[in-house]
Coordinates of C-alpha atoms and ligand atoms in Angstrom, one line a residue:
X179 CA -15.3 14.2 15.4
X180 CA -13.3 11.0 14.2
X181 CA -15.2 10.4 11.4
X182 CA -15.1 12.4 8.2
X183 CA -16.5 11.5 4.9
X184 CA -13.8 12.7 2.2
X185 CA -14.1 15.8 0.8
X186 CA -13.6 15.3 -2.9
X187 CA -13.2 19.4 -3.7
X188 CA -9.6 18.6 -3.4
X189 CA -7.5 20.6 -6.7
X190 CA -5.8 17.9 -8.7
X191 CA -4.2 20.0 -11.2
X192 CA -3.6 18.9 -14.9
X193 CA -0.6 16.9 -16.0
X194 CA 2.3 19.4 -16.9
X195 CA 4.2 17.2 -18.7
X196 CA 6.7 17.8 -22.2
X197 CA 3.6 16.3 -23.8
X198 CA 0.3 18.0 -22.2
X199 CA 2.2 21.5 -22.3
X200 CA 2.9 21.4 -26.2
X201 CA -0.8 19.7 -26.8
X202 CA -1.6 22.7 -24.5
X203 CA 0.1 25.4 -26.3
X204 CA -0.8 23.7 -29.6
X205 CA -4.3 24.1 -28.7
X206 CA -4.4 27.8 -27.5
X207 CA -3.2 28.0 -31.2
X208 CA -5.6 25.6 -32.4
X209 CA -8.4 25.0 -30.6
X210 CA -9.8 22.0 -32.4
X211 CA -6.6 20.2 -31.3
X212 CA -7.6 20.6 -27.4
X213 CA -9.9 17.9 -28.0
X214 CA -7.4 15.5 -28.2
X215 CA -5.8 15.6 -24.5
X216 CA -8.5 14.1 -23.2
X217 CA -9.7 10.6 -21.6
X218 CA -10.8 8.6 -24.6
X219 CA -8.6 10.4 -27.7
X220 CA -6.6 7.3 -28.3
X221 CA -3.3 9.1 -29.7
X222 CA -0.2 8.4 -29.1
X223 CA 0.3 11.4 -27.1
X224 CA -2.6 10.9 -25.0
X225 CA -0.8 7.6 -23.8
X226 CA 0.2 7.9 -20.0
X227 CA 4.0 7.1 -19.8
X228 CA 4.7 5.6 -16.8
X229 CA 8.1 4.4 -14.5
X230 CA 7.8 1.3 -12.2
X231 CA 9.9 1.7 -9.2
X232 CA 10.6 -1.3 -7.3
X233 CA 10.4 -4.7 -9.4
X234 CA 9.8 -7.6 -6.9
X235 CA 6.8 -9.7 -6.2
X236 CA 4.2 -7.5 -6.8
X237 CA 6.0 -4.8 -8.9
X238 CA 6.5 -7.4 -11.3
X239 CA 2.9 -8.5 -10.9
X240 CA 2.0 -5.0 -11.4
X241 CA 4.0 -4.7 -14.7
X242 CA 2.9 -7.3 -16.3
X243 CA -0.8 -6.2 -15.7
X244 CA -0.2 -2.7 -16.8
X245 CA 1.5 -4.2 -20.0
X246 CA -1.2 -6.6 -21.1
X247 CA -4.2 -4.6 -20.8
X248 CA -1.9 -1.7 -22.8
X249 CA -2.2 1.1 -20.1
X250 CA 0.0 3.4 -21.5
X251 CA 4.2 3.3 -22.0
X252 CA 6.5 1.7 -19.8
X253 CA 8.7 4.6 -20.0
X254 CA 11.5 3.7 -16.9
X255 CA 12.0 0.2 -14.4
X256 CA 14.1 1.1 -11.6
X257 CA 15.4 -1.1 -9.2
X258 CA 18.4 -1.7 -6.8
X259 CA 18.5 -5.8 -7.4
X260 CA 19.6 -6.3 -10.9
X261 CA 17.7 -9.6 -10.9
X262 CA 17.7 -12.9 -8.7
X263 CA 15.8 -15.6 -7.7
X264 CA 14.5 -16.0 -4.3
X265 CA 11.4 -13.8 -3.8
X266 CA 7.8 -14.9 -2.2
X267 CA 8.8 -18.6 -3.8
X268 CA 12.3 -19.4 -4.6
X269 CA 12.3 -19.9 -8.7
X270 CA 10.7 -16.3 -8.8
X271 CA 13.1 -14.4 -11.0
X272 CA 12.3 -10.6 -10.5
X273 CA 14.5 -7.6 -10.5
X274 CA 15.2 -5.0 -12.9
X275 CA 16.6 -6.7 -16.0
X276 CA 13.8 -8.9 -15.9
X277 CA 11.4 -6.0 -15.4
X278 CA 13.3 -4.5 -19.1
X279 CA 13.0 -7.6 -20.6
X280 CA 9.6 -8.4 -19.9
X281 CA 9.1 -4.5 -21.2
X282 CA 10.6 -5.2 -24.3
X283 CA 8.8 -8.4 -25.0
X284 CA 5.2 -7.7 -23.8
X285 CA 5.2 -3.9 -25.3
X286 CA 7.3 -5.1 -28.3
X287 CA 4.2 -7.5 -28.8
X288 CA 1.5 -4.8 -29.2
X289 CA 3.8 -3.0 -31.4
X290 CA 4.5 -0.1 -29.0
X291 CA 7.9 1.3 -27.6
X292 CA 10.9 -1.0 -26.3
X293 CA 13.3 1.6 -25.0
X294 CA 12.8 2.0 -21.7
X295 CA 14.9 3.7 -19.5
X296 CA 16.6 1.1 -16.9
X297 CA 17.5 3.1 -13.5
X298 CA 19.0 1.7 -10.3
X299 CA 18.6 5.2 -8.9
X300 CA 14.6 6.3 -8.7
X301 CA 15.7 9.8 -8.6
X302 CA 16.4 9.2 -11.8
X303 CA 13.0 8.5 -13.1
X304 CA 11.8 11.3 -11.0
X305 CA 14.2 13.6 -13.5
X306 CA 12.6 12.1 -16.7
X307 CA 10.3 14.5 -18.7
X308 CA 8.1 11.4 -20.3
X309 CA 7.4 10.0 -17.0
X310 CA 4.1 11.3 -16.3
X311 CA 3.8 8.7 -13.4
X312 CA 5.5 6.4 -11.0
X313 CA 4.4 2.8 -10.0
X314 CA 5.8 2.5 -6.0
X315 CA 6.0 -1.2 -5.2
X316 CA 9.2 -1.4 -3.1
X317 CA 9.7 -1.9 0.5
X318 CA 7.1 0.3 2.9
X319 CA 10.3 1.7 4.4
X320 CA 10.9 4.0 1.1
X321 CA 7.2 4.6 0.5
X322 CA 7.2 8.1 2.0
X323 CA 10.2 9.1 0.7
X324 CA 9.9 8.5 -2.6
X325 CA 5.8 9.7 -2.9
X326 CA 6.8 13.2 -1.3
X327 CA 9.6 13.6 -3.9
X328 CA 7.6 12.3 -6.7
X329 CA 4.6 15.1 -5.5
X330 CA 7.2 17.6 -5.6
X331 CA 8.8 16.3 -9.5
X332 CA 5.2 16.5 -10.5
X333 CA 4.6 13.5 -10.7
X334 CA 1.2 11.1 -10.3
X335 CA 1.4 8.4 -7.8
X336 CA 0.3 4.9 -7.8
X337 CA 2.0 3.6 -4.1
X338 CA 1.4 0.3 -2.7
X339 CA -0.1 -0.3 0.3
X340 CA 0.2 -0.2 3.4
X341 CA 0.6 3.5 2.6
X342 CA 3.4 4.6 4.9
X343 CA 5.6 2.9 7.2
X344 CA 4.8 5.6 9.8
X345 CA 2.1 7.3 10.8
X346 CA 3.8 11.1 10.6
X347 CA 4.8 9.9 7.0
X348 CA 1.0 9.5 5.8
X349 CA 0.6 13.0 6.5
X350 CA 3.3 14.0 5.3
X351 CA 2.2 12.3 2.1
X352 CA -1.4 13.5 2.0
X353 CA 0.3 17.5 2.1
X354 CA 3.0 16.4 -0.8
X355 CA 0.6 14.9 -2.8
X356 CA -2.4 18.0 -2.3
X357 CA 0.2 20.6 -2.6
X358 CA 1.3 19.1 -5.5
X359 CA -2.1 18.6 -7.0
X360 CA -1.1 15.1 -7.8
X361 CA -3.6 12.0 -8.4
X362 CA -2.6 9.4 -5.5
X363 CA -3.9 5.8 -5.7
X364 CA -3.0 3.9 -3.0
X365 CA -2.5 0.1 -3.9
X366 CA -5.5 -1.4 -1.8
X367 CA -6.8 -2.9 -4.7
X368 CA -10.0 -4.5 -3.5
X369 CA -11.0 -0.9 -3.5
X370 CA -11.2 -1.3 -7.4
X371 CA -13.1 -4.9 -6.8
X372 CA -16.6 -5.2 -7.8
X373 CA -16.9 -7.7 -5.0
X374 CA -15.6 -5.7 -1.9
X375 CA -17.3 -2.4 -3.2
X376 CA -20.9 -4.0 -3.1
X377 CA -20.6 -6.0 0.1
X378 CA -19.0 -2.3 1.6
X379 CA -22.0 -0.1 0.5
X380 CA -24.4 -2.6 1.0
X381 CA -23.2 -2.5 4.1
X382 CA -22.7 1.4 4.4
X383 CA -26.5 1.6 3.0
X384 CA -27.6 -0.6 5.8
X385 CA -28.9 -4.0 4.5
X386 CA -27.5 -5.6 7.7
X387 CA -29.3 -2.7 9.7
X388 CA -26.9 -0.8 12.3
X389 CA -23.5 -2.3 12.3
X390 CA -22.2 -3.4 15.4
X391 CA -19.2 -5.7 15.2
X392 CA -16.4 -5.7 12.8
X393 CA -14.0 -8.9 12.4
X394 CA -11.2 -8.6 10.3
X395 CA -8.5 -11.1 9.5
X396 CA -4.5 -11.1 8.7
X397 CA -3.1 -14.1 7.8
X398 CA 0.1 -15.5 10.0
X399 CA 3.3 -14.6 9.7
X400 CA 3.8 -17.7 6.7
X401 CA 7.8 -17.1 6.8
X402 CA 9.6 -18.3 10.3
X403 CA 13.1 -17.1 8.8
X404 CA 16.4 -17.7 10.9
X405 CA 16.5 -18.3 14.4
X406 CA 18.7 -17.0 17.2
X407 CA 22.4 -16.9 16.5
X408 CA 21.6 -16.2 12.6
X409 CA 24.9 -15.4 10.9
X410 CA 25.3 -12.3 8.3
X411 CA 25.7 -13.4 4.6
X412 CA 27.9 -11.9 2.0
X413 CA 26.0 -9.2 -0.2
X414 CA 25.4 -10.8 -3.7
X415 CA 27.2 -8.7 -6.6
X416 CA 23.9 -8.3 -8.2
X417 CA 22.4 -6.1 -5.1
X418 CA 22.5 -2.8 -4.0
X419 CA 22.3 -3.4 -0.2
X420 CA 23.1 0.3 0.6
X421 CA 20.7 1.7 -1.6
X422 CA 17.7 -1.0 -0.4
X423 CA 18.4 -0.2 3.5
X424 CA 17.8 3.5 2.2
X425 CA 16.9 4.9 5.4
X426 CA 16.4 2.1 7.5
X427 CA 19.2 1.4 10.5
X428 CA 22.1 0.0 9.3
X429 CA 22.3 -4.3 10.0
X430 CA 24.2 -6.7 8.8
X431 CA 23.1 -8.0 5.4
X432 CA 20.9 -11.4 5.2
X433 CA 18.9 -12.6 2.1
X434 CA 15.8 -13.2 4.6
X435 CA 16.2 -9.1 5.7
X436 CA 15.3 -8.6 2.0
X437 CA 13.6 -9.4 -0.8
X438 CA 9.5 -10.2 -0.1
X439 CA 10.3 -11.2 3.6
X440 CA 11.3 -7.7 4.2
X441 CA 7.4 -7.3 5.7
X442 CA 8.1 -9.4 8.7
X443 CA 10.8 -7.0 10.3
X444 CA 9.5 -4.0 12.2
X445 CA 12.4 -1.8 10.5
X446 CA 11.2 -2.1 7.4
X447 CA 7.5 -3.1 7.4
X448 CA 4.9 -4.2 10.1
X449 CA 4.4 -7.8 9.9
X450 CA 0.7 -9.1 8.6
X451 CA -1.1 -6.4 10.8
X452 CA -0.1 -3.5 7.6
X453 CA 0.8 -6.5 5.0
X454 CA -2.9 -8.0 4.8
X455 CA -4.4 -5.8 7.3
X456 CA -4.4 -2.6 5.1
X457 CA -6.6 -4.8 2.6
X458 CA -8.9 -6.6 5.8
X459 CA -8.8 -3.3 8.2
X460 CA -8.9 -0.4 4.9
X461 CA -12.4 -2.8 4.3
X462 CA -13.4 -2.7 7.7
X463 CA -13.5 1.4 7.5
X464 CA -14.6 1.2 3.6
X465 CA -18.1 -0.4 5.2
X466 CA -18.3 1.4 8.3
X467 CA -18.5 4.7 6.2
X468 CA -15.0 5.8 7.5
X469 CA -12.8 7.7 4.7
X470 CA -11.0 9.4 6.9
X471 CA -9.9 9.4 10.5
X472 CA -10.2 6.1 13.5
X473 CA -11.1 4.7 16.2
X474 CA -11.1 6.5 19.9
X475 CA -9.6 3.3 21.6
X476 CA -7.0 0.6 20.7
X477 CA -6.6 -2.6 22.8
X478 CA -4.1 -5.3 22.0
X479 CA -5.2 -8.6 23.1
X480 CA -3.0 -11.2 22.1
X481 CA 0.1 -11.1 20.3
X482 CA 3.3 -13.8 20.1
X483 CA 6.8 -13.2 18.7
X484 CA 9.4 -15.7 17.7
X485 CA 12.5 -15.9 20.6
X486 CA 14.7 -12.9 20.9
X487 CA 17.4 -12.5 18.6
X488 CA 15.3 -14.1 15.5
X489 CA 15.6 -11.9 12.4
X490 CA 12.3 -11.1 11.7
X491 CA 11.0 -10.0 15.2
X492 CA 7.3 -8.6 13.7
X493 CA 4.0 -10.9 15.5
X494 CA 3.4 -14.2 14.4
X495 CA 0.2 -14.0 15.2
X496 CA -2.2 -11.3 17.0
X497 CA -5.3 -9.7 18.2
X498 CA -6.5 -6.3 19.0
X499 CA -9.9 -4.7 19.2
X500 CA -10.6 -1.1 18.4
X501 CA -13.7 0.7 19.5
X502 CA -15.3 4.0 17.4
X503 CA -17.1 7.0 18.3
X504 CA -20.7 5.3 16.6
X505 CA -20.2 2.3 19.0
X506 CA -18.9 -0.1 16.3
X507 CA -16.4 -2.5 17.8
X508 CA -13.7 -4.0 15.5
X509 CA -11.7 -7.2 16.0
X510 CA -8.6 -8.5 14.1
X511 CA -7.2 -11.3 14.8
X512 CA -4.4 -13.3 13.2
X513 CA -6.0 -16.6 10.7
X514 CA -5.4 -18.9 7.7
X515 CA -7.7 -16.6 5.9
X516 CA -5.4 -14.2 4.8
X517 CA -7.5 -10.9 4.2
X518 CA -10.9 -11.4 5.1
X519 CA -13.7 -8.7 6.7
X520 CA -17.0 -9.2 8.1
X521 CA -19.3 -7.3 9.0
X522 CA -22.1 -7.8 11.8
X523 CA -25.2 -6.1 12.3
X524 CA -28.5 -5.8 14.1
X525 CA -29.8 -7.7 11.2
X526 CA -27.1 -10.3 9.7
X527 CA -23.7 -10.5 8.7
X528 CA -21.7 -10.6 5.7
X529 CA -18.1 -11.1 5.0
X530 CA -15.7 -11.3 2.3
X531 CA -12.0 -11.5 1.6
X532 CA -9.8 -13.7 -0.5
X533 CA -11.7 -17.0 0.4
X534 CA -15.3 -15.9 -1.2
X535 CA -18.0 -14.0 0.1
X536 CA -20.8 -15.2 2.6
X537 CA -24.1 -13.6 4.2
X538 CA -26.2 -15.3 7.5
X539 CA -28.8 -15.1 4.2
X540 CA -28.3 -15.5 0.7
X541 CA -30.8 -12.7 -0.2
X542 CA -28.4 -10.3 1.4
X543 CA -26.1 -10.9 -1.8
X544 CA -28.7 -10.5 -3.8
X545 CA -26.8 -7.9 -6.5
X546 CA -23.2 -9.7 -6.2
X547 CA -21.3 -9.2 -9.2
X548 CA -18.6 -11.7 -10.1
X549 CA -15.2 -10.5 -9.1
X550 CA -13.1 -10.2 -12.2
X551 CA -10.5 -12.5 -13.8
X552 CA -7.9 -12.3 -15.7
X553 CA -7.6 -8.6 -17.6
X554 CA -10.7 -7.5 -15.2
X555 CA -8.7 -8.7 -11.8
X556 CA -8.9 -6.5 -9.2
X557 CA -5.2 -5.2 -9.9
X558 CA -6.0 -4.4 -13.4
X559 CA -8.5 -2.3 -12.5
X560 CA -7.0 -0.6 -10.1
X561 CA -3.9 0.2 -11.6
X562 CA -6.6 1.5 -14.8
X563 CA -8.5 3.2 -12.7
X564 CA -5.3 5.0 -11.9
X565 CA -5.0 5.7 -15.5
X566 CA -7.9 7.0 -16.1
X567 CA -7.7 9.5 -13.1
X568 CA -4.2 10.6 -14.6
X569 CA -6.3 11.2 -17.3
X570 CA -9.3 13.0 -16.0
X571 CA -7.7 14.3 -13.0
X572 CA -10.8 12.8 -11.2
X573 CA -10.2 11.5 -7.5
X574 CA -9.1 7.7 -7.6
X575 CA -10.6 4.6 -5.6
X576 CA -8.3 4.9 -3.2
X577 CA -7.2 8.4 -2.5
X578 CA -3.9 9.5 -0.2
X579 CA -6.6 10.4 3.0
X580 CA -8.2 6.3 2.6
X581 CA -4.6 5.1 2.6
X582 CA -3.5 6.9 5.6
X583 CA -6.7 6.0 7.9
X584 CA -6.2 2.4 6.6
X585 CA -2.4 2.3 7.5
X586 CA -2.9 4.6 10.8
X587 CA -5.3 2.3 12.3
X588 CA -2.6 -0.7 11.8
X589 CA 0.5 1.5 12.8
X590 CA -1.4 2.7 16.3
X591 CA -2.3 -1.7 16.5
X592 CA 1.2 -1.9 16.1
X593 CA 2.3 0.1 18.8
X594 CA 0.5 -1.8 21.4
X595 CA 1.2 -5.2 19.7
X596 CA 4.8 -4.0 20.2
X597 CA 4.6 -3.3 23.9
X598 CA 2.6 -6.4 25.1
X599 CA 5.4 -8.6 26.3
X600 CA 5.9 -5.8 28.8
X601 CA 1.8 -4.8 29.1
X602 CA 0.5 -7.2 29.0
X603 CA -3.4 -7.8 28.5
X604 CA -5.6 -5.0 30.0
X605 CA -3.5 -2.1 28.4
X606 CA -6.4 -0.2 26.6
X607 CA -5.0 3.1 24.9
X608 CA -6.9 6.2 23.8
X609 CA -6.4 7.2 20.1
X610 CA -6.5 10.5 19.1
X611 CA -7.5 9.6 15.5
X612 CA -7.6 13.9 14.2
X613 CA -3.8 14.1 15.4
X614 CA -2.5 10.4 15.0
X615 CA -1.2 10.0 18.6
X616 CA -2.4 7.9 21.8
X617 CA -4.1 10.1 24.5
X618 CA -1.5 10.1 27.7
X619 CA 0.1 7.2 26.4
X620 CA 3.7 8.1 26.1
X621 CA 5.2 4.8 25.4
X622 CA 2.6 4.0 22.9
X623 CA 3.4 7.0 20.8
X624 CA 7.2 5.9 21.4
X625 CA 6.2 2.9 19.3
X626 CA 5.2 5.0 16.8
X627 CA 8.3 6.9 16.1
X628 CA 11.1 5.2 13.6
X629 CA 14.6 5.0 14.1
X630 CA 15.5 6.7 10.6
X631 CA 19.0 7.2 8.9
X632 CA 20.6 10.3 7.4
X633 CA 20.3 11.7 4.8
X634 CA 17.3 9.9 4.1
X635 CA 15.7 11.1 7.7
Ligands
NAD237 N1 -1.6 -4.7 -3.2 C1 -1.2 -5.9 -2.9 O1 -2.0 -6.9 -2.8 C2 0.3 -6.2 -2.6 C3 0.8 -7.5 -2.7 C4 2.1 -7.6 -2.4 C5 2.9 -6.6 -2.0 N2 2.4 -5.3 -1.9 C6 3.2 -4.2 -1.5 O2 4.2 -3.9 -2.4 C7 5.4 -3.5 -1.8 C8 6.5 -4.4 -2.2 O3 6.3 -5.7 -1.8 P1 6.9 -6.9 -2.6 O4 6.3 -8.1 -2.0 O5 6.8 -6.7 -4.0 O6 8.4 -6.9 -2.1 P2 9.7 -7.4 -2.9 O7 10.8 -7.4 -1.9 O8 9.4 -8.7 -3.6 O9 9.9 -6.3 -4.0 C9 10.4 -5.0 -3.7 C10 11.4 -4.6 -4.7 O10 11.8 -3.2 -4.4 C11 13.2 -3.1 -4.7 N3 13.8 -2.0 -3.9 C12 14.0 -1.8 -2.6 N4 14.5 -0.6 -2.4 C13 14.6 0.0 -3.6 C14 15.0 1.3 -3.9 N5 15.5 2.2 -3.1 N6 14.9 1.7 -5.3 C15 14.4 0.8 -6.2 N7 14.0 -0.5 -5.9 C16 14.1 -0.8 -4.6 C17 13.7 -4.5 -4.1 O11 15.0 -4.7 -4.6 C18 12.7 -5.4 -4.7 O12 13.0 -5.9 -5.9 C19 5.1 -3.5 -0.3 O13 4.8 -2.3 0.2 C20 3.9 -4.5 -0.2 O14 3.1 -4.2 0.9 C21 1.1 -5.1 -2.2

């Protein structure tokens, strides 16, 4: 059976930090104290502290949420690029002394601590007793590595998405974080979107009767970068180029292998297909009723690459198709849309993603809530949500099992989109979603296989 519903029995233990074991052992002496580590106690000590690893486009973006709506304590930034321009847009300025001074000027604001640790190393955050939780928005390349050691530090886990960069890492990553007992959100934030979660369950609870058709959408590849013949380009002084590559195969050093544009280079990332399709696909399952496992066949259909010897070398644009066990057939297909789902049934359709939500009739949004803005964004309340769980210990809104059938499904797409200039169109593989390998397909689960680097392999 392919299709699971989560089982949310799972044992998240209690933070066992400096903090929660004295306001433990202070309560076993006092047990009117006790009531004070707890969700809504509003101490000091109940604040979360909290180390952002990886300050680039969306860590930044990330930070500067958590900061304004006053999450908790910025307690570390970590990063390997001290601080440059030249990001998603050219005049963005992110890296780690910007992450520090934004710390010190939007905490210093509210009045709450300055001093945070600045690290170009994350192990050590990973070392620091007030870090009760880590913020993973670097490369998808590190992902895995640095969720399994945060699991095993004792650490909770807020990791961007697509979850892994492979699809033996997601497991690997589910066992960490379950040993461990440790809250997982993964980043897929319109999980935490009032818009997304009531076209999803409407759509789980049938209002467009018995699904049939799923069509999802990635935006193209928007960066072209360097053509044949690139030339290498002196590492800037400011940039740890070493530590970035991590373990990722050793290449000569360009600014477009790098910063943001990392995502359209298979050794790092997998092009749109896990960039917006872990928002569009992670959907896709969300209303199908799939929380954990996939589809029983993958199919690429399309897919075009820039000439050989580009340096980004991910699709510029694709298609695959899916089918699942309950007959539901899923398209996704490159567009200017960005991240966009839709969902088509025996009695209407509705969609939604970043361009606004539709229905074949208006009744069946009857009930749609308006999506959030500013302090209510979708990030915000993800990344709060995340707090809260912390907190509670309660299961987030997007647990390590949703991450890994969201990024599974892309990775096993991958594969095939990888191998079409050689397949062709016709090549139609069988998934094994309950092991994450292609039936009798050894050159598809070739694909799926990393070249990794010591000692980070
Ligand atoms: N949820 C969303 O909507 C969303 C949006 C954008 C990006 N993301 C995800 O966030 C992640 C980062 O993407 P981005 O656009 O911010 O990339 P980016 O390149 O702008 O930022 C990544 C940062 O990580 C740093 N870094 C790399 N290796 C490091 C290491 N070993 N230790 C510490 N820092 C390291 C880089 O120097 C860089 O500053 C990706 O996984 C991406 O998919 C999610």
């Amino acid at each position: 059976m392919n299709h699971r519903r989560i089982d949310v029995r799972h044992h998240i233990l209690p933070r066992t930090t400096r903090r929660t074991f004295l306001a433990t052992t202070t309560a076993l002496a006092c047990p009117a104290a006790f009531a004070r580590v707890g969700r809504a106690a509003g101490t000091a000590n109940d604040r979360v502290g909290v180390g952002f690893i990886g300050t680039g486009n969306q860590g930044m973006g990330l930070l500067k949420r958590f900061l304004a709506a006053d999450l908790g304590d910025v307690v570390g930034v970590c990063d390997v690029n001290r601080g440059s321009l030249g990001y998603k847009e050219p005049d963005h300025f992110y890296g780690l002394e910007p992450a520090a001074a934004l710390v010190a000027q939007m905490a210093g604001a509210k009045g709450r601590p300055t001093a945070c640790g600045v690290f170009d190393d994350f192990r050590r955050v990973l070392d620091r007793t007030d870090v009760d939780a880590v913020v993973i928005a670097v490369p998808d390349h590190w992902h895995a590595i640095m969720t399994v050691m945060a699991a095993d530090a004792g650490k909770d886990i807020y990791c961007e998405k697509p979850l892994s960069f492979a699809i033996a890492e997601g497991r690997r990553m589910i066992e960490a974080a379950r040993r461990g007992g440790r809250v997982l959100q993964t980043g897929s934030h319109e999980r935490s979107n009032p818009v997304s979660r009531f076209v999803c369950e409407a759509v789980r609870a049938g209002r467009i009767g018995r699904v049939e058709r799923v069509v999802t959408k990635v935006g193209y590849n928007n960066k072209t970068g360097p053509g044949p013949g690139w030339r290498p380009m002196p590492v800037p002084p400011t940039f740890d180029y070493r530590r970035w590559l991590g373990p990722a195969p050793d290449r000569p050093y360009h600014a477009d292998r790098c910063l943001y544009r990392f995502r359209f280079n298979y050794d790092y990332s997998g092009g749109q297909i896990t960039n917006f399709g872990a928002h569009s696909n992670d959907m896709a399952h969300w209303g199908m009723g799939i929380d954990t496992g996939g589809p029983m066949e993958v199919e690429c259909l399309e897919a075009k690459f820039l000439p050989a010897g580009s340096l980004f070398d991910t699709a510029v644009e694709t298609r695959f198709r899916c089918r699942y066990e309950s007959g539901v057939e899923l398209i996704c297909e490159s567009g200017p849309e960005s991240v966009q789902t839709r969902f088509e049934g025996t009695g209407g359709w509705m969609q939604t993603g970043y361009r606004g939500t539709t229905a074949s009739d208006p009744a069946l949004l009857d009930g749609l809530p308006p999506k959030g803005t500013g302090s209510d964004d979708p990030h915000t309340r993800h990344l709060a949500n995340f707090i809260d769980c912390v907190r509670t210990r309660a299961e987030p809104a997007a647990p390590v099992e949703v991450g890994h059938a969201s990024a599974a499904l892309c990775h096993a797409a991958n594969a095939l989109i990888r191998l079409f200039p050689e397949t062709g169109p016709g090549h139609v593989a069988r998934w094994d979603a309950e092991h994450d390998r292609f039936i009798d397909d050894d050159a598809a689960n070739r694909m799926l296989v990393p070249d990794r680097r010591d000692p980070w392999s």
